[in-house]
Amino acid sequence: MTVSNKVALVTGAGQGIGRGIALRLAQDGFDIAVADLDFQAEKGAGVVAEIEAFGRRAVFVTADVSNRDDVFAAVDTAAEKLGGFDVIVNNAGIAQVTPMLEVTADDLEKIFRINVNSVVWGIQAAVAKLDELGHAGKIINAASIAAIQGFPILGAYSASKFAVRGITQAAAQELAPRGITVNAYAPGIVGTGMWDLIDEKLSAINGKPLGQNLKENVDGIALGRIETPEDVAKIVSFFAGPDSDYVTGQVLLVDGGMLYN
Ligand SMILES: NC(=O)C1=CN([C@@H]2O[C@H](COP(=O)(O)OP(=O)(O)OC[C@H]3O[C@@H](n4cnc5c(N)ncnc54)[C@H](O)[C@@H]3O)[C@@H](O)[C@H]2O)C=CC1
Ligand SMILES: CC(=O)C(C)=O
């Protein structure tokens, strides 16, 4: 699929799944705003350079996605510097590995600000810009297998991803009259910094050696291997491109065969 003269903003694109999505959408023909926290500026600049190396334009924009003003400013910067705006990928997120009985009010507030509020701000900022530009666009959110089934010790995280699923379904219906589609990708076990952290924290809780929790989860994948950011990016490419024009409000599992619907 090739698009031309289109711009996508990907949050949390300094590393991991976000980086994979940014590179794939650039290969599809999008110019890319690589958004991430300030401390990721060096990694973000690396992603910008990778995109420029295959002939697309890219900028790094600093944004804390839990801050509504930051998200609106990032979309404005993307549109100004890249000359348009068509797609937002609300990808940035954090995990928390905490037994339910130990989850605190601060934990809940933090994970909801970063994983859930951010998606609402991303939708609002994208729609404001699309309305200003006078055309439709595509909104794509990061869900998870944990948006479909609650996972033990990942309870707060699961709750945040269930919320992303609800927001995706509601926003899809509200925005359909504008011709804007809203969908979400639901990865399984992806080999990124997030799973390094989950494995380390689970080890500290259940005493299994480092790497064992990850291995046990990967052993449960029907296709028999850990997921890569590129596996996820292929689905985002579909949601960002014209082949998904008649698809909205969907949360698509891309997990190698872990959950079935
Ligand atoms: N790794 C996995 O197995 C899975 C990940 N996901 C979801 O995919 C998304 C990406 O995850 P990964 O790439 O694995 O994580 P990661 O931890 O490797 O990367 C997350 C990126 O988001 C950025 N970020 C974190 N908080 C931010 C904030 N407040 N503002 C802006 N940027 C922020 C980080 O700086 C980092 O660049 C997340 O929403 C995650 O929940 C979903 C299912 C499975
Ligand atoms: C990180 C994540 O979403 C899971 C369920 O592993």
XYZ file of C-alpha atoms and ligand atoms in Angstrom:
311
model
C 0.000 0.000 0.000
C 1.412 3.397 -0.935
C -0.037 6.744 0.102
C 1.231 10.163 -0.898
C 1.297 13.593 0.727
C -0.094 12.258 3.983
C 1.107 12.869 7.524
C 0.905 10.560 10.536
C 1.791 11.303 14.156
C 2.850 8.322 16.268
C 3.152 8.711 20.050
C 5.749 6.763 22.004
C 7.675 6.368 18.750
C 11.178 6.679 20.202
C 11.391 2.910 20.713
C 9.562 -0.395 20.642
C 6.208 -0.776 18.901
C 5.899 2.970 18.222
C 9.225 3.011 16.396
C 8.134 -0.028 14.349
C 4.872 1.699 13.432
C 6.628 4.952 12.488
C 9.047 3.112 10.194
C 6.285 1.049 8.568
C 4.005 4.042 7.938
C 6.967 5.906 6.444
C 7.562 2.940 4.124
C 3.872 3.162 3.193
C 4.502 6.779 2.076
C 3.503 8.836 5.137
C 5.617 11.686 6.485
C 5.929 11.102 10.215
C 5.874 13.088 13.441
C 7.769 10.982 15.975
C 6.334 11.989 19.369
C 7.804 10.970 22.705
C 8.900 12.269 26.094
C 11.769 14.748 26.192
C 14.220 12.174 27.620
C 13.690 10.081 24.472
C 14.834 12.925 22.156
C 18.059 11.147 21.156
C 16.272 7.901 20.288
C 13.563 9.934 18.539
C 16.202 11.685 16.438
C 17.495 8.232 15.468
C 14.020 7.211 14.278
C 13.747 10.490 12.316
C 17.088 9.712 10.638
C 15.947 6.160 9.767
C 12.792 7.566 8.144
C 14.706 10.236 6.223
C 17.090 7.547 4.976
C 14.293 6.017 2.959
C 13.178 9.306 1.507
C 10.333 10.488 3.722
C 10.149 13.590 5.886
C 10.038 13.291 9.680
C 10.221 15.462 12.801
C 10.658 14.652 16.468
C 8.093 16.324 18.719
C 8.281 16.320 22.496
C 4.987 15.464 24.166
C 3.867 13.989 27.447
C 0.680 12.329 26.215
C -0.941 12.562 29.635
C -0.951 16.354 29.178
C -3.767 17.565 26.898
C -1.958 20.783 25.893
C 1.165 18.799 24.915
C -0.862 16.535 22.633
C -2.607 19.453 20.919
C 0.762 21.222 20.502
C 2.319 18.064 19.023
C -0.451 17.780 16.428
C -0.081 21.489 15.574
C 3.686 21.085 15.160
C 3.268 17.994 12.995
C 0.819 19.800 10.701
C 2.958 22.943 10.502
C 6.288 21.213 9.891
C 5.040 18.432 7.622
C 2.347 20.392 5.783
C -0.766 18.407 6.707
C -2.303 15.929 9.092
C -4.166 12.672 8.402
C -3.515 9.964 10.992
C -2.811 9.755 14.723
C -1.526 6.591 16.359
C -2.140 6.837 20.118
C 0.544 4.267 20.920
C 2.384 5.538 24.021
C 1.681 3.583 27.165
C 3.152 2.124 30.326
C 2.762 -1.171 32.181
C 2.373 -1.710 35.914
C 3.094 -5.082 37.456
C 1.340 -4.987 40.815
C -0.921 -7.492 42.602
C -4.489 -6.149 42.869
C -4.336 -5.935 46.669
C -1.316 -3.611 46.449
C -2.522 -1.199 43.748
C -2.584 2.375 45.130
C -4.584 5.452 44.179
C -1.390 6.969 42.735
C -0.816 3.838 40.605
C -4.322 4.027 39.180
C -4.158 7.744 38.551
C -0.786 7.439 36.807
C -1.661 4.543 34.517
C -5.024 6.042 33.558
C -3.442 9.440 32.813
C -0.855 7.855 30.496
C -2.796 4.962 28.917
C -6.364 6.301 28.852
C -6.550 10.098 29.143
C -3.872 10.264 26.444
C -6.154 8.453 23.983
C -8.967 10.929 24.640
C -6.569 13.873 24.171
C -5.191 12.283 20.995
C -8.693 11.832 19.568
C -9.673 15.416 20.462
C -6.480 16.928 19.044
C -6.685 14.898 15.839
C -10.344 15.774 15.224
C -9.710 19.491 15.892
C -6.932 19.464 13.283
C -8.881 17.386 10.746
C -11.872 19.729 11.110
C -9.563 22.742 10.626
C -8.081 21.144 7.497
C -11.547 20.154 6.254
C -10.982 16.461 5.590
C -11.414 13.048 7.207
C -8.681 10.945 8.771
C -7.855 7.890 10.814
C -7.389 7.404 14.551
C -5.618 4.281 15.763
C -5.240 3.338 19.433
C -3.008 0.893 21.323
C -5.055 -1.781 23.075
C -3.663 -5.198 24.088
C -4.705 -8.783 24.729
C -5.224 -7.267 28.192
C -8.078 -5.203 26.677
C -9.976 -8.434 25.961
C -9.084 -10.517 29.029
C -7.919 -9.431 32.477
C -4.386 -10.601 33.305
C -3.345 -11.321 36.910
C -0.768 -8.922 38.395
C -1.513 -6.646 35.424
C -4.927 -5.638 36.782
C -4.550 -1.851 36.610
C -2.954 -2.189 33.178
C -5.791 -4.467 32.012
C -8.355 -1.945 33.279
C -6.631 0.830 31.337
C -6.651 -1.218 28.129
C -10.327 -2.223 28.576
C -10.950 1.530 28.772
C -9.099 2.085 25.489
C -11.379 -0.507 23.892
C -14.487 1.309 25.163
C -13.191 4.673 23.988
C -12.419 3.203 20.552
C -15.946 1.845 20.154
C -17.646 5.039 21.379
C -15.456 7.433 19.377
C -15.917 5.365 16.208
C -19.678 5.871 16.408
C -19.416 9.581 17.261
C -16.923 10.345 14.510
C -18.377 8.209 11.711
C -20.513 11.117 10.412
C -17.241 13.010 9.808
C -15.847 10.064 7.843
C -13.187 9.512 10.517
C -12.468 5.881 11.439
C -11.298 4.838 14.920
C -9.742 1.422 15.450
C -7.304 -0.253 17.828
C -4.604 -2.915 17.643
C -4.349 -5.517 20.385
C -0.872 -7.081 20.482
C 0.100 -10.088 22.584
C 3.649 -10.536 23.877
C 5.938 -8.155 22.018
C 9.702 -8.187 22.639
C 10.189 -4.566 23.731
C 11.378 -2.669 26.798
C 7.880 -3.080 28.225
C 8.191 -6.867 28.438
C 11.754 -6.607 29.845
C 10.175 -4.639 32.687
C 7.189 -6.989 33.093
C 9.486 -10.035 33.198
C 11.790 -8.410 35.774
C 8.909 -7.335 38.028
C 7.106 -10.696 37.762
C 10.379 -12.426 38.724
C 10.637 -10.246 41.806
C 7.070 -11.210 42.756
C 6.979 -14.947 41.924
C 10.678 -15.814 42.318
C 11.072 -17.339 38.858
C 14.439 -16.716 37.178
C 14.749 -13.714 34.849
C 13.369 -14.614 31.431
C 11.186 -17.482 32.722
C 7.913 -15.542 32.864
C 8.491 -14.247 29.334
C 9.317 -17.767 28.113
C 6.163 -19.258 29.668
C 4.016 -16.598 27.996
C 5.704 -17.090 24.620
C 5.273 -20.885 24.954
C 1.502 -20.221 24.961
C 1.524 -18.544 21.530
C 0.075 -20.802 18.810
C 2.429 -19.473 16.129
C 5.330 -20.376 18.399
C 7.394 -17.202 18.569
C 7.488 -13.864 20.318
C 5.788 -10.961 18.515
C 7.834 -8.192 16.901
C 6.982 -4.484 16.506
C 6.837 -5.180 12.743
C 4.016 -7.715 13.308
C 2.024 -4.971 15.040
C 2.958 -2.316 12.469
C 1.418 -4.363 9.638
C -2.008 -4.057 11.286
C -1.526 -0.338 11.916
C -0.554 0.042 8.248
C -3.935 -1.511 7.334
C -5.847 0.787 9.707
C -3.961 3.875 8.420
C -4.472 3.084 4.747
C -7.419 3.028 2.349
C -8.000 -0.756 2.587
C -9.634 -0.194 6.005
C -11.958 2.611 4.857
C -15.055 0.536 5.736
C -13.710 -0.680 9.118
C -14.376 1.292 12.300
C -14.719 0.665 16.040
C -12.697 -2.547 15.860
C -10.073 -3.867 18.256
C -7.981 -6.288 16.231
C -6.011 -8.998 18.029
C -2.514 -9.384 16.604
C -1.112 -11.916 19.067
C 0.094 -14.938 17.072
C -2.805 -16.991 18.478
C -3.330 -16.383 22.191
C -6.941 -15.228 22.454
C -9.780 -16.055 20.076
C -13.024 -14.214 19.348
N 5.106 -4.886 24.584
C 3.982 -5.583 24.584
O 3.999 -6.809 24.751
C 2.656 -4.922 24.376
C 2.513 -3.545 24.320
N 1.272 -3.005 24.132
C 1.067 -1.564 24.068
O 1.814 -1.024 22.981
C 2.224 0.311 23.286
C 3.723 0.437 23.084
O 4.376 -0.485 23.950
P 5.923 -0.871 23.841
O 6.514 -0.316 22.605
O 6.014 -2.314 24.119
O 6.477 -0.073 25.109
P 7.904 0.614 25.366
O 7.968 0.797 26.841
O 8.986 -0.117 24.689
O 7.747 2.033 24.644
C 6.783 2.955 25.088
C 7.136 4.318 24.562
O 6.139 5.227 25.058
C 6.793 6.361 25.588
N 5.995 6.961 26.656
C 5.733 6.470 27.898
N 5.021 7.363 28.610
C 4.815 8.428 27.795
C 4.166 9.667 27.964
N 3.582 10.010 29.120
N 4.164 10.540 26.922
C 4.761 10.212 25.750
N 5.402 9.059 25.530
C 5.434 8.174 26.558
C 8.128 5.838 26.126
O 9.085 6.884 26.280
C 8.493 4.826 25.043
O 9.201 5.434 23.984
C 1.763 0.567 24.727
O 0.537 1.272 24.718
C 1.571 -0.821 25.287
O 0.656 -0.841 26.353
C 0.152 -3.776 23.988
C 0.253 -5.137 24.042
C 1.498 -5.820 24.238
C 2.155 -5.754 27.741
C 0.847 -6.390 27.490
O -0.047 -5.765 26.999
C 0.709 -7.715 27.837
C -0.621 -8.232 28.112
O 1.655 -8.418 27.934
